[in-house]
mmCIF file of C-alpha atoms and ligand atoms in Angstrom:
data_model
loop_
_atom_site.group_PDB
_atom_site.id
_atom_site.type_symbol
_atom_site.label_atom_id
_atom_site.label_comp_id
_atom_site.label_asym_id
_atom_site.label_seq_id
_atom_site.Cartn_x
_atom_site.Cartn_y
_atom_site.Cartn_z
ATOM 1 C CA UNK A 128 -0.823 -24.786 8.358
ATOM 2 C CA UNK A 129 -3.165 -25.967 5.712
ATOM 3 C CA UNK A 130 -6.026 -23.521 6.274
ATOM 4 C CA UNK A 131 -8.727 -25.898 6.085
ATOM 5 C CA UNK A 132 -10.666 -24.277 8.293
ATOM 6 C CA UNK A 133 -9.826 -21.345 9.024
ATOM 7 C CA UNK A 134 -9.447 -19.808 5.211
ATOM 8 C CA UNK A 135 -13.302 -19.049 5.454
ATOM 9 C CA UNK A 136 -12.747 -17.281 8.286
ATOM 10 C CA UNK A 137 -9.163 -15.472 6.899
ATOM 11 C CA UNK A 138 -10.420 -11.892 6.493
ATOM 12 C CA UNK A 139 -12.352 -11.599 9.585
ATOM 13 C CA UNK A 140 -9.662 -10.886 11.407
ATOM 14 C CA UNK A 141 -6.447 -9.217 11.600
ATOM 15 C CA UNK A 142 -6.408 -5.723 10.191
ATOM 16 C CA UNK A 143 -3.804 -5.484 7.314
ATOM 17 C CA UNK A 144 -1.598 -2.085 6.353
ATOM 18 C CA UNK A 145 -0.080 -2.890 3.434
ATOM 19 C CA UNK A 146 -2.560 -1.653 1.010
ATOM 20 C CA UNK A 147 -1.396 1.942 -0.273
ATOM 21 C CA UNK A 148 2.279 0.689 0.306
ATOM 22 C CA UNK A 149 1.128 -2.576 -2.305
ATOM 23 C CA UNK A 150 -0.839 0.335 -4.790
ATOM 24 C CA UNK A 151 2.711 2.436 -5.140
ATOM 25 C CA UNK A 152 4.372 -0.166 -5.849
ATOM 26 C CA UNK A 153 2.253 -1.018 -8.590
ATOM 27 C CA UNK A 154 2.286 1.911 -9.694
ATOM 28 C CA UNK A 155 6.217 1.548 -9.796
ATOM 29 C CA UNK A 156 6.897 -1.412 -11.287
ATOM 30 C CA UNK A 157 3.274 -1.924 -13.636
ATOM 31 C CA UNK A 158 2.785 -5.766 -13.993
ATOM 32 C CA UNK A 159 2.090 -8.037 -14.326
ATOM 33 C CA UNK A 160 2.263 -9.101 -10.608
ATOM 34 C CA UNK A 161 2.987 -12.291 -9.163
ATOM 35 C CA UNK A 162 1.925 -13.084 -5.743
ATOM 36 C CA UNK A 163 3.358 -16.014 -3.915
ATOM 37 C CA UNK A 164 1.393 -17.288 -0.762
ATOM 38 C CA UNK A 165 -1.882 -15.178 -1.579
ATOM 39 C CA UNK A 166 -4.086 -16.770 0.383
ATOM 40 C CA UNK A 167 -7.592 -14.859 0.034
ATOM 41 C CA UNK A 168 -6.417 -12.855 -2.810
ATOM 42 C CA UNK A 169 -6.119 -9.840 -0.425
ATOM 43 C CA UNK A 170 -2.421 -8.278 -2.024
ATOM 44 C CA UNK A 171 -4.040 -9.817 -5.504
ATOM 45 C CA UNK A 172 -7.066 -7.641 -5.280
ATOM 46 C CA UNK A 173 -5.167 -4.701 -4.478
ATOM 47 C CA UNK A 174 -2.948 -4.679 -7.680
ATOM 48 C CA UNK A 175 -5.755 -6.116 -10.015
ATOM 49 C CA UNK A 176 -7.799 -2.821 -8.565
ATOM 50 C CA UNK A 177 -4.395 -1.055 -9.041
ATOM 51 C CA UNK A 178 -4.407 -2.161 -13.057
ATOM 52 C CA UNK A 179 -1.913 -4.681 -13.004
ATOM 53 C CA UNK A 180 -2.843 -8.643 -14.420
ATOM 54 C CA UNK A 181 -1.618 -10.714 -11.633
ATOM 55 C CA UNK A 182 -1.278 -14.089 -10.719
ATOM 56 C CA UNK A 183 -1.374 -15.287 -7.477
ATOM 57 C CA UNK A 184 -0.707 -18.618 -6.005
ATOM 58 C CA UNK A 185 -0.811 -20.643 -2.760
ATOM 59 C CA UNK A 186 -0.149 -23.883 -1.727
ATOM 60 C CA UNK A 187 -3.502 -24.438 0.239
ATOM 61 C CA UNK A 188 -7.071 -25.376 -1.697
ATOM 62 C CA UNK A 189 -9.347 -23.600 0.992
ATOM 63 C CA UNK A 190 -7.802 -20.302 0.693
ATOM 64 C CA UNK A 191 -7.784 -20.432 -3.088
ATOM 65 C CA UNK A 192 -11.592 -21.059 -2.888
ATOM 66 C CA UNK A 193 -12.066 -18.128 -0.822
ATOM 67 C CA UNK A 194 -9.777 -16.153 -3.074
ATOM 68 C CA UNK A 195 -11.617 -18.136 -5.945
ATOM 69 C CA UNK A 196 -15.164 -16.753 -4.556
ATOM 70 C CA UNK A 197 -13.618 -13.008 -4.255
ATOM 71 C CA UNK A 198 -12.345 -12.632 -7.844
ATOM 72 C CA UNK A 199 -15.582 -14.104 -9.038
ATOM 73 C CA UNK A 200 -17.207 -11.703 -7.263
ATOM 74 C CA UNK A 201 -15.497 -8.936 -8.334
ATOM 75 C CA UNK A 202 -15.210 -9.753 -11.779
ATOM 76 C CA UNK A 203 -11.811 -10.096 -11.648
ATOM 77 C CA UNK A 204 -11.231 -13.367 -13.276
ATOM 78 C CA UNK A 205 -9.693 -12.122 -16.339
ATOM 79 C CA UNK A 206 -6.845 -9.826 -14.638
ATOM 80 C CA UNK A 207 -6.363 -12.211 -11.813
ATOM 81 C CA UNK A 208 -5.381 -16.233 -12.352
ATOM 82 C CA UNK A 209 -5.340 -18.330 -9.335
ATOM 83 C CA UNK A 210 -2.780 -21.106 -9.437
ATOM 84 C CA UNK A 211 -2.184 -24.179 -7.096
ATOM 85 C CA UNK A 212 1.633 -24.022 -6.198
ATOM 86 C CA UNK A 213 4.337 -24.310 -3.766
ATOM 87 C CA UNK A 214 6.713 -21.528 -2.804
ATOM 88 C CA UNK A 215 9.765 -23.706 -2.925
ATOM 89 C CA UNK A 216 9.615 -25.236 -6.017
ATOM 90 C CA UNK A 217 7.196 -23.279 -8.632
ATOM 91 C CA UNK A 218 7.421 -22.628 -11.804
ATOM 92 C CA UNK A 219 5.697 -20.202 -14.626
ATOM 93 C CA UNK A 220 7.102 -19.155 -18.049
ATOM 94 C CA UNK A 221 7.408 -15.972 -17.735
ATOM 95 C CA UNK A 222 8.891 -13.109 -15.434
ATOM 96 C CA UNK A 223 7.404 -10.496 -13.466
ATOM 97 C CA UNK A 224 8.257 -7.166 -12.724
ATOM 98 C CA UNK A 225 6.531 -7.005 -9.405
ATOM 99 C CA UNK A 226 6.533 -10.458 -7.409
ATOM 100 C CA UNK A 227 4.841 -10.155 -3.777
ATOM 101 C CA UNK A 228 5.257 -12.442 -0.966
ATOM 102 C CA UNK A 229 3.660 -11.228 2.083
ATOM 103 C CA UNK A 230 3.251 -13.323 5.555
ATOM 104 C CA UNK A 231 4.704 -15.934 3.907
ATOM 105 C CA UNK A 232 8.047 -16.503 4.912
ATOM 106 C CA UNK A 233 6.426 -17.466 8.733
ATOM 107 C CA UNK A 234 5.620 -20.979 7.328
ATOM 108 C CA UNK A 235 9.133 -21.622 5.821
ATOM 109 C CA UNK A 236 9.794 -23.446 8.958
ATOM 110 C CA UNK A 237 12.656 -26.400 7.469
ATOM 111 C CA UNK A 238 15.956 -25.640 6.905
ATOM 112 C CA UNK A 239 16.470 -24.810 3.050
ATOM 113 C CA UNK A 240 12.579 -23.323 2.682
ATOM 114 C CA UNK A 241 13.705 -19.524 2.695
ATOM 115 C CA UNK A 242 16.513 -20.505 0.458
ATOM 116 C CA UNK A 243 14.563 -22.253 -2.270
ATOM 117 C CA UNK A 244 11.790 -19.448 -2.174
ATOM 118 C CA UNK A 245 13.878 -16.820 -2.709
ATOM 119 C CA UNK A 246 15.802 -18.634 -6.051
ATOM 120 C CA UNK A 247 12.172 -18.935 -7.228
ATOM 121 C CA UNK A 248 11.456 -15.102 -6.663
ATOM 122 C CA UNK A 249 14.927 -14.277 -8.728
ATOM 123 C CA UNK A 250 14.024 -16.850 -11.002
ATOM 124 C CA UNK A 251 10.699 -15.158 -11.571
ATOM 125 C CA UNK A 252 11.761 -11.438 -11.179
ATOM 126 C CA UNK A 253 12.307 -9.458 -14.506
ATOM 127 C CA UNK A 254 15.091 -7.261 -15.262
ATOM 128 C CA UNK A 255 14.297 -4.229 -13.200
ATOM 129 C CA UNK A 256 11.899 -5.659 -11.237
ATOM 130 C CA UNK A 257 11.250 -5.510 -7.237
ATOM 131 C CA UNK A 258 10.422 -8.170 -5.020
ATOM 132 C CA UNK A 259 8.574 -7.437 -1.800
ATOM 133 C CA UNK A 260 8.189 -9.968 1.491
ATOM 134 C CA UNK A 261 8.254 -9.206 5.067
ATOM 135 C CA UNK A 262 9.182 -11.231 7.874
ATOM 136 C CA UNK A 263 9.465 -11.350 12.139
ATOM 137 C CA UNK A 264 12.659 -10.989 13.496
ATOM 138 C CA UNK A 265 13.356 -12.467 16.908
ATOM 139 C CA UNK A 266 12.628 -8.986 18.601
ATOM 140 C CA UNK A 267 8.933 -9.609 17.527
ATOM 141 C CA UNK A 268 6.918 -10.296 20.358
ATOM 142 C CA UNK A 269 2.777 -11.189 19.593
ATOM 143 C CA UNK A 270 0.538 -7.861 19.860
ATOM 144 C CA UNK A 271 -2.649 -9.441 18.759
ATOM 145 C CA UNK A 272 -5.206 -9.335 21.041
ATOM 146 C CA UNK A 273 -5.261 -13.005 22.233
ATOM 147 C CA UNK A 274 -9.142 -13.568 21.865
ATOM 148 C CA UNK A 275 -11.033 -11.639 18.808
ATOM 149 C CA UNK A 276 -14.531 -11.586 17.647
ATOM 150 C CA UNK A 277 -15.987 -10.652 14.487
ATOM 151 C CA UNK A 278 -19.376 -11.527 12.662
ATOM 152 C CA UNK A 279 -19.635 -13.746 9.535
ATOM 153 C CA UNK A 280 -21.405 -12.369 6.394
ATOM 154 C CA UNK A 281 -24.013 -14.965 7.892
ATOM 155 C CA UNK A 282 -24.008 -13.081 10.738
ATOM 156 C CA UNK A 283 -22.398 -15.643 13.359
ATOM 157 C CA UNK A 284 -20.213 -14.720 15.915
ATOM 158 C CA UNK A 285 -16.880 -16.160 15.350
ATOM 159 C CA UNK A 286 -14.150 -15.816 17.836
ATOM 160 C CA UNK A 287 -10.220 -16.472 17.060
ATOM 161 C CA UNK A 288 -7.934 -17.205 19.955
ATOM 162 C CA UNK A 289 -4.166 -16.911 19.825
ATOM 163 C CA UNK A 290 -1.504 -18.840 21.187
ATOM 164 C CA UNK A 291 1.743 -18.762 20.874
ATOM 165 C CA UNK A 292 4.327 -21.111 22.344
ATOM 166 C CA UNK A 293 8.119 -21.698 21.850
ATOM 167 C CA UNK A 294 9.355 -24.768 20.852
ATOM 168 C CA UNK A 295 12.879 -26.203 21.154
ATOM 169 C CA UNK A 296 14.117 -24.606 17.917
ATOM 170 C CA UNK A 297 15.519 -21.364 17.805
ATOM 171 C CA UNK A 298 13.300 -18.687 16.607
ATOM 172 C CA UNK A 299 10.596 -21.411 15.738
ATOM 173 C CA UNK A 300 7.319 -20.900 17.981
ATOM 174 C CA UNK A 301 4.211 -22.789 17.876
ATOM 175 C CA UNK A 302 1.005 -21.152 16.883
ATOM 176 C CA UNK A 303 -2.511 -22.522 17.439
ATOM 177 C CA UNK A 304 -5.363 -20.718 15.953
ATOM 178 C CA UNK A 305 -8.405 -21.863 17.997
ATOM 179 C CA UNK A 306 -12.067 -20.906 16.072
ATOM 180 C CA UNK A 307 -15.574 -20.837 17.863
ATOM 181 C CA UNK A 308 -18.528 -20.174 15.632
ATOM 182 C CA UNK A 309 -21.852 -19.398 17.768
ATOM 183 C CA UNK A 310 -25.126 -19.671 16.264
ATOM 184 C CA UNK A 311 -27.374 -17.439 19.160
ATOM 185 C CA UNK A 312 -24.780 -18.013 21.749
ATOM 186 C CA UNK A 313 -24.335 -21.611 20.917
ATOM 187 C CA UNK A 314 -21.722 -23.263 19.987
ATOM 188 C CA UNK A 315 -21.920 -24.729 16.861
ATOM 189 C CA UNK A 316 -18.464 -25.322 15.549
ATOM 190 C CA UNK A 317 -15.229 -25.369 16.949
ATOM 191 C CA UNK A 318 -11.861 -25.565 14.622
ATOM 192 C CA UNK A 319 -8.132 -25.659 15.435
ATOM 193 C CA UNK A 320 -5.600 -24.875 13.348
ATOM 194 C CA UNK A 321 -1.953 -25.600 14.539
ATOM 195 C CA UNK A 322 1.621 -24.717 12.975
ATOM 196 C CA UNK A 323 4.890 -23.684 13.664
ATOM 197 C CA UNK A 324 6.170 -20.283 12.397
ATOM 198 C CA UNK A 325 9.706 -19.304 11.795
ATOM 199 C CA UNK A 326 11.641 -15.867 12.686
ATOM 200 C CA UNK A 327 14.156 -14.366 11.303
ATOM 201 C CA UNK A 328 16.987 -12.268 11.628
ATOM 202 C CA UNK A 329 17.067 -9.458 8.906
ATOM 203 C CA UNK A 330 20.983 -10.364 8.125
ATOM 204 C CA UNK A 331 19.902 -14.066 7.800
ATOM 205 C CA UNK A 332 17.439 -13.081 5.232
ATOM 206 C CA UNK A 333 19.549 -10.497 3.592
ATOM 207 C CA UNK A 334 22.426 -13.245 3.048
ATOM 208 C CA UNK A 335 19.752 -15.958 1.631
ATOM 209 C CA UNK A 336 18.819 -13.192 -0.500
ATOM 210 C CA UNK A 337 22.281 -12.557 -1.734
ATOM 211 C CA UNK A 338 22.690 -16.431 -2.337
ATOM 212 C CA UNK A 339 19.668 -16.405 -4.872
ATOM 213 C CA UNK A 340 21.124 -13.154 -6.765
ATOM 214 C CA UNK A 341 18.902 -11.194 -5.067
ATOM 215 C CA UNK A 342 20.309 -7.142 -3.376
ATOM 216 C CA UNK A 343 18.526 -5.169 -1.037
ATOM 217 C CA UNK A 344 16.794 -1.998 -1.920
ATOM 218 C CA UNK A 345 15.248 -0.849 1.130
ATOM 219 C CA UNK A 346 14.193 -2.519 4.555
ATOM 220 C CA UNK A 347 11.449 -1.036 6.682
ATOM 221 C CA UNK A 348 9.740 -2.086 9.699
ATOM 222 C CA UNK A 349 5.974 -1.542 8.869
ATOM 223 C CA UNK A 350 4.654 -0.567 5.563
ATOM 224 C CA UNK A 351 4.899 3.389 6.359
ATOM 225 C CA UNK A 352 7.891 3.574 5.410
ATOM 226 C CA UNK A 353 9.412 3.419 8.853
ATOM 227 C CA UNK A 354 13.307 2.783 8.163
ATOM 228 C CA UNK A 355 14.559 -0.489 9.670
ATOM 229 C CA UNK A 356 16.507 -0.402 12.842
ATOM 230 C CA UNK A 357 17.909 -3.514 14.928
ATOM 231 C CA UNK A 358 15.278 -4.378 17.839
ATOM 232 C CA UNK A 359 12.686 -3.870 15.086
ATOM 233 C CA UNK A 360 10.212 -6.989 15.252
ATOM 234 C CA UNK A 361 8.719 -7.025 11.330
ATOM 235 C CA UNK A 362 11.152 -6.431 8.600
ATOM 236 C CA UNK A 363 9.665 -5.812 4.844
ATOM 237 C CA UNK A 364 12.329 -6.286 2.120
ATOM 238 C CA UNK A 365 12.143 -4.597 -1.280
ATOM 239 C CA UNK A 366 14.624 -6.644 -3.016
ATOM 240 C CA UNK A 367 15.897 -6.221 -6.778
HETATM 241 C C1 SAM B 34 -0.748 -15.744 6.643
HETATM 242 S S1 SAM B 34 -1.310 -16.253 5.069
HETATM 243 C C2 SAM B 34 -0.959 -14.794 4.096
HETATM 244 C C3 SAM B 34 -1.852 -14.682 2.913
HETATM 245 C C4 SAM B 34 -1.682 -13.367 2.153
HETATM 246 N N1 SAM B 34 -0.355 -13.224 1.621
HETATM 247 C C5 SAM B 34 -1.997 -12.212 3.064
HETATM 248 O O1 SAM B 34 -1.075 -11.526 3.515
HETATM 249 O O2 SAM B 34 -3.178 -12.012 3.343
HETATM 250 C C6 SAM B 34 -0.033 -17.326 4.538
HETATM 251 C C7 SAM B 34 -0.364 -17.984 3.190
HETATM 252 O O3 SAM B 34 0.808 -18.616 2.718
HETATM 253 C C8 SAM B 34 0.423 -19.853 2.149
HETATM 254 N N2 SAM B 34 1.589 -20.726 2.117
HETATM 255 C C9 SAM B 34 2.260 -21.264 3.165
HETATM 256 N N3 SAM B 34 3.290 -21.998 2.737
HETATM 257 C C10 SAM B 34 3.266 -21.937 1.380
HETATM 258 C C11 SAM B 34 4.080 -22.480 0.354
HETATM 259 N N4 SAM B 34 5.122 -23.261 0.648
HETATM 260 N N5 SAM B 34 3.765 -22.201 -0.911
HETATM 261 C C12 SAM B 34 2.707 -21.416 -1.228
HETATM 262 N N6 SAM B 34 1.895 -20.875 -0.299
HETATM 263 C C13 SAM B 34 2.184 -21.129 0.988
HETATM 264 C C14 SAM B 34 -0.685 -20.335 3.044
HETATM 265 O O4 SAM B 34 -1.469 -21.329 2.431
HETATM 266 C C15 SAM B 34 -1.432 -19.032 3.303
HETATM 267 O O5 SAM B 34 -2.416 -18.803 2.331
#
């Protein structure tokens, strides 16, 4: 999914968890931070608030001008740098001991994807350091509320509908991302944004792991602090 046009619409929806859980570990590790798949610079934000220099990355230009537009706003520019790269194959000079990659590992789809992101995080990870990244498992099954609405700041109504279908991979479903935008209750734009999305199974990720040098510090199923258990559908690694 390249976000093309749904990045402006990114932080409308979908209400995210992971922000005190982000702050600690901050707090635990100091920085600076890399963030891998950052999309709007929402993790980013968090640590740069936290103290930490980050920098964040994604592969896709519209969300890094919406994360662009947020650091400018918030004066952020000189604690967090924005960087154009893929997962699978990047590449910075130094080493980090925090590196975050959150709702990410969804769009490693292709056989080997997983693999190569997670030699890049151990590549990237200092001595010491922790990586966190969650993932579905196959017991996740879609809670969000199939048609949302929420207002732009230009005060539109925007609504996001869900679908999710499964395709004839295992643990590979289809996701469309339909987007109305309503200008007094007309339609005025209408975007869809398709992609498949890949789940896995905590061992499967665990082993990958293992295969890029990487061990297992805790697994939890939300970003509580809820131990894992099996039949859990999100899994959030802190690897070392
Ligand atoms: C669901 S968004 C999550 C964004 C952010 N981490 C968050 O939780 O708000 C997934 C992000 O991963 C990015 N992404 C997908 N595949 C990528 C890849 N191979 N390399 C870098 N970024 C990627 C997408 O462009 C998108 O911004």
């Amino acid at each position: 999914m390249s976000y093309e046009h749904s990045a402006r619409f990114y932080d409308l929806f979908g209400a995210r968890d992971d922000g005190d859980f982000l702050a600690e570990l901050a707090a635990r590790c100091g920085g600076p931070a890399l963030v891998a798949g950052a999309g709007t610079a929402r993790e980013a934000l968090v640590l740069a608030d936290a103290g930490l220099e980050v920098v964040a990355f994604d592969a896709s230009p519209a969300m890094l001008a919406v994360a662009a537009g947020k650091v400018a706003e918030r004066k952020l520019a000189r604690r967090v740098r924005l960087v154009r790269a893929d997962a699978r194959r990047f590449h910075f000079r130094r080493r980090f001991p925090l590196v975050v990659a959150l709702n990410v590992f969804d769009h490693f789809v292709a056989d080997g994807d997983a693999a190569a992101a997670l030699r890049n995080v151990k590549g990237h990870l200092a001595p010491g350091g922790r990586a966190v990244l969650n993932a579905n498992t196959p017991a996740w099954r879609p809670n969000v509320d199939p048609t949302e609405e929420a207002r732009t700041p230009g005060n539109r109504r925007v609504t996001r509908r869900v679908k999710f279908a499964p395709t004839t991979r295992r643990n590979v479903y289809a996701v469309e991302l339909w987007f109305d935008v309503f200008r007094r209750d007309q339609l005025v734009e209408r975007h869809l944004e398709k992609s498949d999305a890949r789940l896995f199974r905590p061992d499967e990720l665990r082993r990958l792991a293992a295969s890029a040098g990487l061990t297992v510090e805790d697994t939890y199923s939300n970003f509580a602090g809820t131990r894992f258990k099996a039949g859990d559908g999100r899994a959030v690694f802190i690897f070392k």
